[in-house]
Short mmCIF file of C-alpha atoms in Angstrom, two decimals:
data_model
loop_
_atom_site.label_atom_id
_atom_site.label_comp_id
_atom_site.label_asym_id
_atom_site.label_seq_id
_atom_site.Cartn_x
_atom_site.Cartn_y
_atom_site.Cartn_z
CA MET A 1 103.68 109.03 89.97
CA LEU A 2 104.33 105.37 90.69
CA THR A 3 105.05 105.01 94.41
CA LYS A 4 107.57 102.90 96.29
CA ARG A 5 105.93 99.95 98.02
CA ILE A 6 106.18 98.83 101.65
CA ILE A 7 105.55 95.11 102.04
CA PRO A 8 105.22 93.28 105.37
CA CYS A 9 106.04 89.58 105.15
CA LEU A 10 104.16 86.97 107.20
CA ASP A 11 105.64 83.52 107.82
CA ILE A 12 102.96 80.84 107.84
CA LYS A 13 103.01 77.30 109.17
CA ASN A 14 99.96 75.02 109.11
CA GLY A 15 97.76 78.01 108.34
CA ARG A 16 98.99 80.02 111.34
CA THR A 17 101.52 82.81 111.68
CA VAL A 18 104.84 81.68 113.00
CA LYS A 19 106.19 83.11 116.28
CA GLY A 20 107.41 86.62 116.42
CA ILE A 21 104.21 88.54 116.12
CA ASN A 22 103.72 91.11 118.85
CA PHE A 23 100.51 92.92 118.06
CA ILE A 24 98.77 93.78 121.28
CA ASP A 25 95.53 94.56 119.46
CA LEU A 26 95.19 91.11 117.95
CA ARG A 27 92.41 88.89 119.24
CA ASP A 28 94.21 85.84 117.91
CA ALA A 29 97.93 86.39 117.50
CA GLY A 30 98.23 83.31 115.31
CA ASP A 31 95.58 84.22 112.76
CA PRO A 32 97.21 85.44 109.53
CA VAL A 33 93.94 86.84 108.22
CA GLU A 34 93.41 89.15 111.15
CA LEU A 35 97.00 90.36 110.97
CA ALA A 36 96.70 90.86 107.21
CA GLU A 37 93.61 92.97 107.69
CA ILE A 38 95.38 95.19 110.21
CA TYR A 39 98.25 95.73 107.78
CA ALA A 40 95.88 96.41 104.88
CA ASN A 41 94.18 99.09 106.96
CA SER A 42 97.36 100.67 108.23
CA GLY A 43 99.24 101.63 105.10
CA ALA A 44 100.83 98.42 103.78
CA ASP A 45 100.92 98.43 99.97
CA GLU A 46 101.08 94.68 99.54
CA LEU A 47 101.60 91.59 101.67
CA VAL A 48 103.74 88.52 101.22
CA PHE A 49 102.80 85.20 102.83
CA LEU A 50 105.67 82.77 103.06
CA ASP A 51 104.50 79.24 103.83
CA ILE A 52 106.96 76.99 105.61
CA THR A 53 104.60 74.08 106.24
CA ALA A 54 106.21 70.75 105.48
CA THR A 55 103.27 68.38 105.90
CA GLU A 56 101.21 66.59 103.28
CA GLN A 57 98.18 68.79 103.99
CA ARG A 58 100.22 71.82 103.00
CA ARG A 59 98.56 72.50 99.69
CA LYS A 60 95.00 72.29 100.99
CA THR A 61 95.66 74.32 104.15
CA LEU A 62 97.41 77.03 102.17
CA ALA A 63 94.66 77.27 99.54
CA GLU A 64 92.06 77.64 102.29
CA LEU A 65 94.10 80.37 103.94
CA VAL A 66 94.60 82.19 100.63
CA MET A 67 90.87 82.19 100.05
CA ARG A 68 90.20 83.61 103.51
CA VAL A 69 92.81 86.31 102.97
CA ALA A 70 91.44 87.20 99.52
CA SER A 71 87.91 87.48 100.84
CA THR A 72 89.03 89.81 103.63
CA ILE A 73 91.69 92.24 102.42
CA ASN A 74 91.51 94.81 99.63
CA ILE A 75 95.20 95.10 98.72
CA PRO A 76 97.32 92.72 96.62
CA PHE A 77 99.20 89.80 98.13
CA THR A 78 101.84 87.30 97.07
CA VAL A 79 102.11 83.71 98.25
CA GLY A 80 105.40 81.81 98.34
CA GLY A 81 106.98 78.73 99.84
CA GLY A 82 107.24 75.25 98.39
CA ILE A 83 105.66 76.11 95.04
CA SER A 84 107.09 73.80 92.40
CA SER A 85 104.57 73.25 89.61
CA VAL A 86 102.08 74.92 87.29
CA GLU A 87 99.35 73.08 89.20
CA ASP A 88 100.51 74.54 92.56
CA VAL A 89 100.29 78.03 91.09
CA GLU A 90 96.92 77.44 89.47
CA ILE A 91 95.39 76.44 92.82
CA LEU A 92 96.78 79.53 94.58
CA LEU A 93 95.74 82.00 91.87
CA ASN A 94 92.28 80.45 91.65
CA SER A 95 91.99 80.79 95.42
CA GLY A 96 92.57 84.54 95.09
CA ALA A 97 96.33 85.12 95.36
CA ASP A 98 97.49 87.97 93.12
CA LYS A 99 101.03 86.74 92.66
CA VAL A 100 103.14 83.75 93.57
CA SER A 101 106.78 83.69 94.46
CA ILE A 102 109.06 80.83 93.48
CA ASN A 103 112.61 80.28 94.67
CA SER A 104 114.39 76.90 94.87
CA SER A 105 112.07 75.28 92.33
CA ALA A 106 113.07 77.91 89.75
CA VAL A 107 116.78 77.22 90.36
CA LYS A 108 116.24 73.48 90.03
CA ASN A 109 113.96 73.83 87.00
CA PRO A 110 114.35 77.24 85.31
CA GLN A 111 111.85 76.25 82.61
CA LEU A 112 109.17 76.56 85.32
CA ILE A 113 109.46 80.35 85.03
CA ASN A 114 108.75 80.22 81.29
CA ASP A 115 105.84 77.83 81.81
CA LEU A 116 104.26 79.97 84.53
CA ALA A 117 104.73 83.23 82.63
CA ALA A 118 103.19 81.73 79.49
CA LYS A 119 100.19 80.32 81.33
CA PHE A 120 99.45 83.06 83.88
CA GLY A 121 101.37 86.11 82.65
CA SER A 122 104.62 87.60 83.96
CA GLN A 123 102.72 90.04 86.16
CA CYS A 124 101.96 87.36 88.75
CA ILE A 125 105.34 85.60 88.79
CA VAL A 126 107.81 86.81 91.41
CA VAL A 127 111.16 85.07 91.49
CA ALA A 128 112.69 85.17 94.97
CA ILE A 129 116.48 84.99 95.09
CA ASP A 130 118.45 84.38 98.29
CA ALA A 131 122.13 85.19 97.95
CA LYS A 132 125.21 85.87 100.00
CA GLN A 133 128.73 86.97 99.25
CA ILE A 134 131.44 84.35 99.01
CA ASP A 135 134.90 85.71 98.19
CA ALA A 136 133.37 89.02 97.11
CA GLU A 137 131.02 87.27 94.68
CA TRP A 138 127.23 87.18 95.21
CA ILE A 139 126.19 83.52 95.11
CA VAL A 140 122.62 82.18 94.96
CA HIS A 141 121.68 79.97 97.93
CA LEU A 142 118.85 77.51 98.45
CA VAL A 143 116.82 76.25 101.42
CA GLY A 144 116.54 79.60 103.13
CA GLY A 145 120.13 80.47 102.42
CA LYS A 146 121.66 77.29 103.83
CA VAL A 147 122.79 75.57 100.64
CA PRO A 148 125.11 77.36 98.20
CA THR A 149 124.78 76.80 94.46
CA ASP A 150 127.34 77.59 91.77
CA ILE A 151 125.06 80.27 90.32
CA LYS A 152 125.98 83.94 90.46
CA LEU A 153 123.26 86.32 91.58
CA PHE A 154 123.52 88.75 88.67
CA ASP A 155 123.60 86.02 86.01
CA TRP A 156 120.57 84.40 87.56
CA ALA A 157 118.66 87.71 87.83
CA LYS A 158 119.21 88.38 84.13
CA GLU A 159 118.12 84.86 83.28
CA VAL A 160 114.89 84.98 85.30
CA GLU A 161 113.97 88.26 83.64
CA GLU A 162 114.55 86.76 80.21
CA ARG A 163 112.48 83.71 81.15
CA GLY A 164 109.51 85.89 82.05
CA ALA A 165 109.65 86.81 85.74
CA GLY A 166 107.60 89.91 86.49
CA GLU A 167 109.51 90.92 89.62
CA ILE A 168 112.57 89.90 91.61
CA LEU A 169 112.51 89.61 95.39
CA PHE A 170 116.15 89.75 96.42
CA THR A 171 117.10 88.73 99.96
CA SER A 172 120.66 89.23 101.08
CA MET A 173 121.46 86.45 103.54
CA ASP A 174 124.39 88.57 104.72
CA HIS A 175 121.98 91.30 105.83
CA ASP A 176 118.88 89.29 106.81
CA GLY A 177 118.29 89.46 110.56
CA THR A 178 121.10 91.96 111.19
CA LYS A 179 118.89 95.07 111.28
CA ASN A 180 121.83 96.96 109.81
CA GLY A 181 120.20 97.98 106.56
CA PHE A 182 119.59 96.48 103.12
CA ALA A 183 122.24 95.29 100.63
CA ASN A 184 122.02 98.55 98.71
CA LYS A 185 125.08 98.19 96.52
CA ALA A 186 123.96 94.84 95.13
CA LEU A 187 120.38 96.10 94.89
CA ALA A 188 121.38 99.15 92.87
CA TYR A 189 123.42 97.00 90.52
CA LEU A 190 120.46 94.62 90.09
CA SER A 191 118.08 97.47 89.44
CA GLU A 192 120.28 98.77 86.63
CA LEU A 193 120.88 95.30 85.24
CA VAL A 194 117.27 94.23 84.75
CA ASN A 195 114.20 96.20 83.69
CA ILE A 196 111.66 94.59 86.02
CA PRO A 197 110.85 95.80 89.55
CA ILE A 198 113.16 94.78 92.41
CA ILE A 199 111.89 94.14 95.95
CA ALA A 200 114.59 94.63 98.59
CA SER A 201 114.60 92.20 101.50
CA GLY A 202 116.84 91.50 104.48
CA GLY A 203 118.32 93.97 106.95
CA ALA A 204 115.56 96.46 107.80
CA GLY A 205 116.15 97.87 111.26
CA ASN A 206 115.05 101.49 111.20
CA MET A 207 113.32 104.04 108.97
CA GLN A 208 116.56 105.40 107.53
CA HIS A 209 117.27 101.93 106.09
CA PHE A 210 114.15 102.20 103.94
CA THR A 211 115.11 105.66 102.69
CA ASP A 212 118.56 104.33 101.87
CA THR A 213 117.31 101.30 99.96
CA PHE A 214 114.97 103.41 97.85
CA ILE A 215 117.61 106.05 97.08
CA ASP A 216 120.98 104.24 97.18
CA GLY A 217 119.59 100.76 96.47
CA LYS A 218 117.20 102.01 93.73
CA ALA A 219 114.66 99.46 94.98
CA ASP A 220 111.06 99.59 93.80
CA ALA A 221 109.70 98.04 96.98
CA ALA A 222 111.00 97.03 100.39
CA LEU A 223 109.99 93.97 102.36
CA ALA A 224 110.42 93.42 106.08
CA ALA A 225 108.96 91.28 108.83
CA SER A 226 110.03 91.75 112.42
CA VAL A 227 110.29 95.57 112.44
CA PHE A 228 106.61 95.66 111.50
CA HIS A 229 105.43 92.66 113.53
CA PHE A 230 107.04 94.01 116.70
CA LYS A 231 105.79 97.52 115.96
CA GLU A 232 109.30 98.89 115.97
CA ILE A 233 108.27 100.76 112.84
CA ASP A 234 104.77 102.01 112.15
CA ILE A 235 104.09 101.93 108.41
CA ILE A 236 102.28 105.28 108.31
CA ASP A 237 105.13 106.97 110.22
CA LEU A 238 107.60 105.32 107.87
CA LYS A 239 105.75 106.60 104.83
CA LYS A 240 105.63 110.13 106.23
CA GLU A 241 109.38 109.96 106.78
CA LEU A 242 109.91 108.68 103.22
CA ARG A 243 107.73 111.47 101.83
CA ASN A 244 109.79 114.01 103.76
CA ASN A 245 112.80 112.56 101.95
CA ASN A 246 111.08 113.11 98.59
CA ILE A 247 110.39 109.45 98.02
CA PRO A 248 106.96 108.93 96.43
CA VAL A 249 104.67 106.86 98.64
CA ARG A 250 100.96 106.16 98.91
CA LEU A 251 99.67 108.05 101.96
CA MET B 1 70.48 93.06 91.23
CA LYS B 2 72.06 90.44 88.99
CA ILE B 3 75.81 90.87 88.62
CA VAL B 4 77.71 88.56 86.29
CA ILE B 5 81.49 88.26 86.08
CA ILE B 6 82.42 86.88 82.68
CA ASN B 7 84.35 83.67 83.31
CA TYR B 8 86.45 82.76 80.30
CA GLY B 9 89.44 81.26 82.07
CA ALA B 10 91.53 84.42 82.16
CA GLY B 11 92.28 86.07 85.40
CA ASN B 12 91.93 86.33 89.10
CA ILE B 13 88.16 86.49 89.28
CA GLN B 14 87.89 85.37 92.91
CA SER B 15 89.20 88.74 94.05
CA ILE B 16 86.51 90.60 92.12
CA LYS B 17 83.81 88.31 93.47
CA PHE B 18 85.08 88.83 97.02
CA ALA B 19 85.28 92.61 96.61
CA ILE B 20 81.67 92.68 95.42
CA GLN B 21 80.69 90.58 98.44
CA ARG B 22 82.39 93.07 100.76
CA LEU B 23 80.13 95.73 99.22
CA GLY B 24 77.08 93.69 100.16
CA TYR B 25 76.27 92.28 96.70
CA GLU B 26 76.57 88.83 95.18
CA ALA B 27 78.09 88.10 91.78
CA THR B 28 77.84 85.01 89.61
CA LEU B 29 80.64 83.70 87.41
CA SER B 30 79.44 82.68 83.98
CA ASP B 31 80.38 82.13 80.34
CA ASN B 32 76.75 81.54 79.37
CA ALA B 33 75.40 84.04 76.83
CA GLU B 34 71.87 84.06 78.27
CA GLU B 35 73.16 84.61 81.82
CA ILE B 36 75.34 87.47 80.67
CA LYS B 37 72.65 89.09 78.52
CA THR B 38 70.12 89.13 81.34
CA ALA B 39 72.49 90.58 83.96
CA ASP B 40 72.02 94.11 85.33
CA LYS B 41 75.78 94.65 85.49
CA VAL B 42 78.53 92.77 83.68
CA ILE B 43 82.17 92.68 84.75
CA PHE B 44 84.74 91.66 82.17
CA PRO B 45 88.00 90.76 83.97
CA GLY B 46 91.30 89.57 82.61
CA VAL B 47 94.95 89.14 83.39
CA GLY B 48 97.59 87.41 81.34
CA GLU B 49 98.40 87.56 77.67
CA ALA B 50 96.11 89.30 75.14
CA SER B 51 96.08 86.92 72.18
CA SER B 52 95.41 83.80 74.24
CA ALA B 53 92.67 85.59 76.21
CA MET B 54 91.09 86.76 72.94
CA GLU B 55 91.27 83.22 71.61
CA LYS B 56 89.34 82.00 74.66
CA LEU B 57 86.64 84.60 73.96
CA ARG B 58 86.41 83.47 70.35
CA VAL B 59 86.06 79.79 71.25
CA THR B 60 83.07 80.58 73.48
CA GLY B 61 81.53 83.13 71.09
CA LEU B 62 81.80 85.81 73.77
CA ASP B 63 83.75 88.03 71.38
CA ALA B 64 80.55 88.57 69.38
CA LEU B 65 78.31 88.90 72.43
CA ILE B 66 80.17 91.48 74.52
CA PRO B 67 79.99 94.42 72.05
CA THR B 68 76.20 93.94 71.75
CA LEU B 69 75.49 94.23 75.50
CA LYS B 70 73.20 97.08 76.55
CA GLN B 71 73.67 97.11 80.36
CA PRO B 72 76.70 98.70 82.06
CA VAL B 73 79.84 96.65 81.36
CA LEU B 74 83.11 97.17 83.25
CA GLY B 75 86.35 95.83 81.75
CA ILE B 76 89.21 95.51 84.22
CA CYS B 77 92.92 95.49 83.27
CA LEU B 78 93.32 93.12 80.30
CA GLY B 79 89.51 93.13 80.03
CA MET B 80 89.64 96.84 79.25
CA GLN B 81 92.51 96.35 76.80
CA LEU B 82 90.58 93.65 74.91
CA MET B 83 87.68 96.11 74.52
CA CYS B 84 89.98 98.31 72.41
CA LYS B 85 90.59 98.09 68.66
CA HIS B 86 93.94 96.35 68.68
CA CYS B 87 96.54 95.17 71.21
CA GLU B 88 100.23 95.21 70.38
CA GLU B 89 100.64 92.18 72.64
CA GLY B 90 100.45 89.14 70.37
CA ASP B 91 99.27 91.45 67.51
CA THR B 92 95.71 90.90 68.72
CA ASN B 93 92.53 92.34 67.25
CA GLY B 94 90.25 93.39 70.10
CA LEU B 95 86.50 93.83 70.48
CA ASN B 96 86.64 97.29 68.89
CA ILE B 97 84.38 98.94 71.47
CA PHE B 98 86.89 101.68 72.26
CA ASP B 99 88.39 103.32 69.21
CA VAL B 100 92.03 103.13 70.28
CA ASP B 101 95.05 100.79 70.03
CA VAL B 102 96.86 99.33 73.07
CA VAL B 103 100.64 99.70 72.91
CA LYS B 104 103.66 98.68 75.00
CA PHE B 105 105.50 100.92 77.45
CA ASP B 106 108.96 101.71 76.14
CA ALA B 107 112.00 100.47 78.06
CA SER B 108 112.91 103.88 79.51
CA LYS B 109 111.15 102.72 82.70
CA LYS B 110 110.60 99.38 84.33
CA VAL B 111 108.09 97.14 82.60
CA PRO B 112 105.67 95.92 83.89
CA GLN B 113 104.55 98.91 85.88
CA ILE B 114 103.71 97.32 89.23
CA GLY B 115 102.31 99.19 92.19
CA TRP B 116 100.21 102.15 93.28
CA ASN B 117 99.89 105.14 91.00
CA GLN B 118 97.51 108.09 90.86
CA ILE B 119 94.44 108.65 88.69
CA GLU B 120 93.63 112.21 87.56
CA ASN B 121 91.31 114.15 85.27
CA LEU B 122 88.37 112.09 86.48
CA THR B 123 85.37 112.75 84.27
CA SER B 124 82.73 110.10 84.89
CA ASP B 125 80.10 109.05 87.44
CA LEU B 126 82.31 106.03 87.92
CA PHE B 127 84.50 108.28 90.09
CA LYS B 128 81.79 109.76 92.30
CA ASN B 129 83.22 110.36 95.81
CA VAL B 130 86.72 109.49 94.60
CA ASN B 131 89.42 112.13 95.07
CA ASN B 132 91.46 113.45 92.20
CA LYS B 133 94.96 111.88 92.39
CA GLU B 134 93.66 108.91 94.36
CA PHE B 135 96.00 105.89 94.37
CA MET B 136 95.08 102.74 92.47
CA TYR B 137 96.94 99.44 92.14
CA LEU B 138 98.20 98.71 88.63
CA VAL B 139 100.09 95.85 87.03
CA HIS B 140 100.62 96.16 83.29
CA SER B 141 103.12 96.28 80.44
CA PHE B 142 100.78 97.67 77.77
CA TYR B 143 98.76 100.87 77.95
CA VAL B 144 96.05 102.88 76.22
CA PRO B 145 97.30 106.25 74.90
CA LEU B 146 95.33 109.41 75.66
CA ASN B 147 92.18 109.59 73.55
CA ASP B 148 88.66 111.10 73.46
CA GLU B 149 87.16 108.20 75.44
CA ALA B 150 89.53 108.63 78.40
CA ILE B 151 87.78 109.30 81.72
CA ALA B 152 90.95 109.12 83.86
CA THR B 153 94.65 109.55 83.21
CA THR B 154 97.80 108.28 84.90
CA GLU B 155 101.44 109.15 84.47
CA TYR B 156 104.20 106.59 84.04
CA GLY B 157 106.94 108.27 82.05
CA ILE B 158 104.13 109.44 79.77
CA LYS B 159 100.55 110.37 80.51
CA TYR B 160 98.12 107.67 79.39
CA ALA B 161 94.43 106.75 79.67
CA SER B 162 93.85 104.66 82.81
CA ALA B 163 90.06 104.51 82.37
CA LEU B 164 87.74 104.68 79.37
CA GLN B 165 84.04 105.10 78.76
CA LYS B 166 81.82 104.86 75.71
CA ASP B 167 78.05 104.69 76.21
CA ASN B 168 77.38 101.74 78.56
CA PHE B 169 80.95 100.44 78.33
CA TYR B 170 83.52 101.28 80.99
CA GLY B 171 87.12 100.15 81.27
CA VAL B 172 89.73 100.58 83.97
CA GLN B 173 93.41 99.70 83.68
CA PHE B 174 93.83 99.53 87.46
CA HIS B 175 92.41 96.89 89.79
CA PRO B 176 89.58 98.46 91.82
CA GLU B 177 89.17 95.17 93.68
CA LYS B 178 92.77 95.52 94.95
CA SER B 179 92.88 99.27 95.47
CA SER B 180 91.81 99.62 99.07
CA LYS B 181 88.76 101.72 100.00
CA ALA B 182 88.91 104.04 96.99
CA GLY B 183 88.90 101.06 94.65
CA GLU B 184 85.88 99.63 96.41
CA GLN B 185 84.15 103.00 96.00
CA ILE B 186 84.67 102.78 92.22
CA LEU B 187 83.23 99.26 92.13
CA LYS B 188 80.29 100.47 94.23
CA ASN B 189 79.73 103.38 91.83
CA PHE B 190 79.66 100.97 88.92
CA LEU B 191 77.20 98.65 90.63
CA GLU B 192 74.96 101.61 91.44
CA LEU B 193 75.02 103.16 87.94
#
């Protein structure tokens, strides 16, 4: 049976993990590769690296990091952040990334999804969507949720599927950072609306939240950062709990 | 041991090269017929779309070479699918090594299947020291139906063939290079055939 995936997310800047990592067993708390290896060996199903570097060396630094990650870990990983062209994606995939995630660049240039899917296949194209509710309507936001667009979440989700996205990573800006649980109502609606996998993101605070997003939110995977980085939730314990709730997991 | 990964511009071949390195071996990437013919083990990777991948094989003449190879050959993901008779994707004629057609999952479940699923009914040396129902990482929209050449099966709405073998030719739908320790064991088994 296909299992539900647990995906830790690592924020990267200049090839280093950004603050907020509290792993006592790390030799170098800023080394994404070492952290990735620990996650790969402790039950994570996939990893997401989100690059927030804004310098001109970004592309080269990121490609080098991707190659180090690919040579070290034996589970799949996705790279996102600032990807805006076919060439960007080609460099990352050739460096060993399994998938890339695009966000603002897809909103600004939706044809990019078609181009990437045609060249590399849908299976490696994740479209990340940040949205929050405005007057009871889910609205797509850009720049980490700061800038609203006039695009509705569900219209956009349908469109990215039609254009060839292989997965949708949906982050609710209303839930992100609250630790009060995922946006399960919107997630469940999304999951029924499109026929590609949905990754839930934003709001993880405890193990029950993961159970809820897989059952009520009908999510195919759940992504979180701080609850894993600060060891508030151990992934193996989480998976045992999920299995006890009859949710299929890889253990 | 000479290990060659066929490099025809389709797929994430770095990951396979790295996985082989972690096992203590070195692999070369090549599209050169002589290099491939003289290898002890050949890996035939592939991700992406079937008809364009097949076209790349035709341009380099690799479509004629691969079925004539005598050493162990391992097709991974799309590589395995292209070793079949026909792929529904792009209405593509394959290399006709495995006597079966590749078809699309129906829309009663999410397509592509992405994630970790179990392999069962393991009937090959390729799976030495691998547990029945072990988890493998899969990403695919098209699948090989059950057939006589199946050496592993997986269930996704229906039960299908997730690995194939015929003589020296092996094919796996999953990604052993991305499937944690059990995946590495399968790669190791192949390299030690």
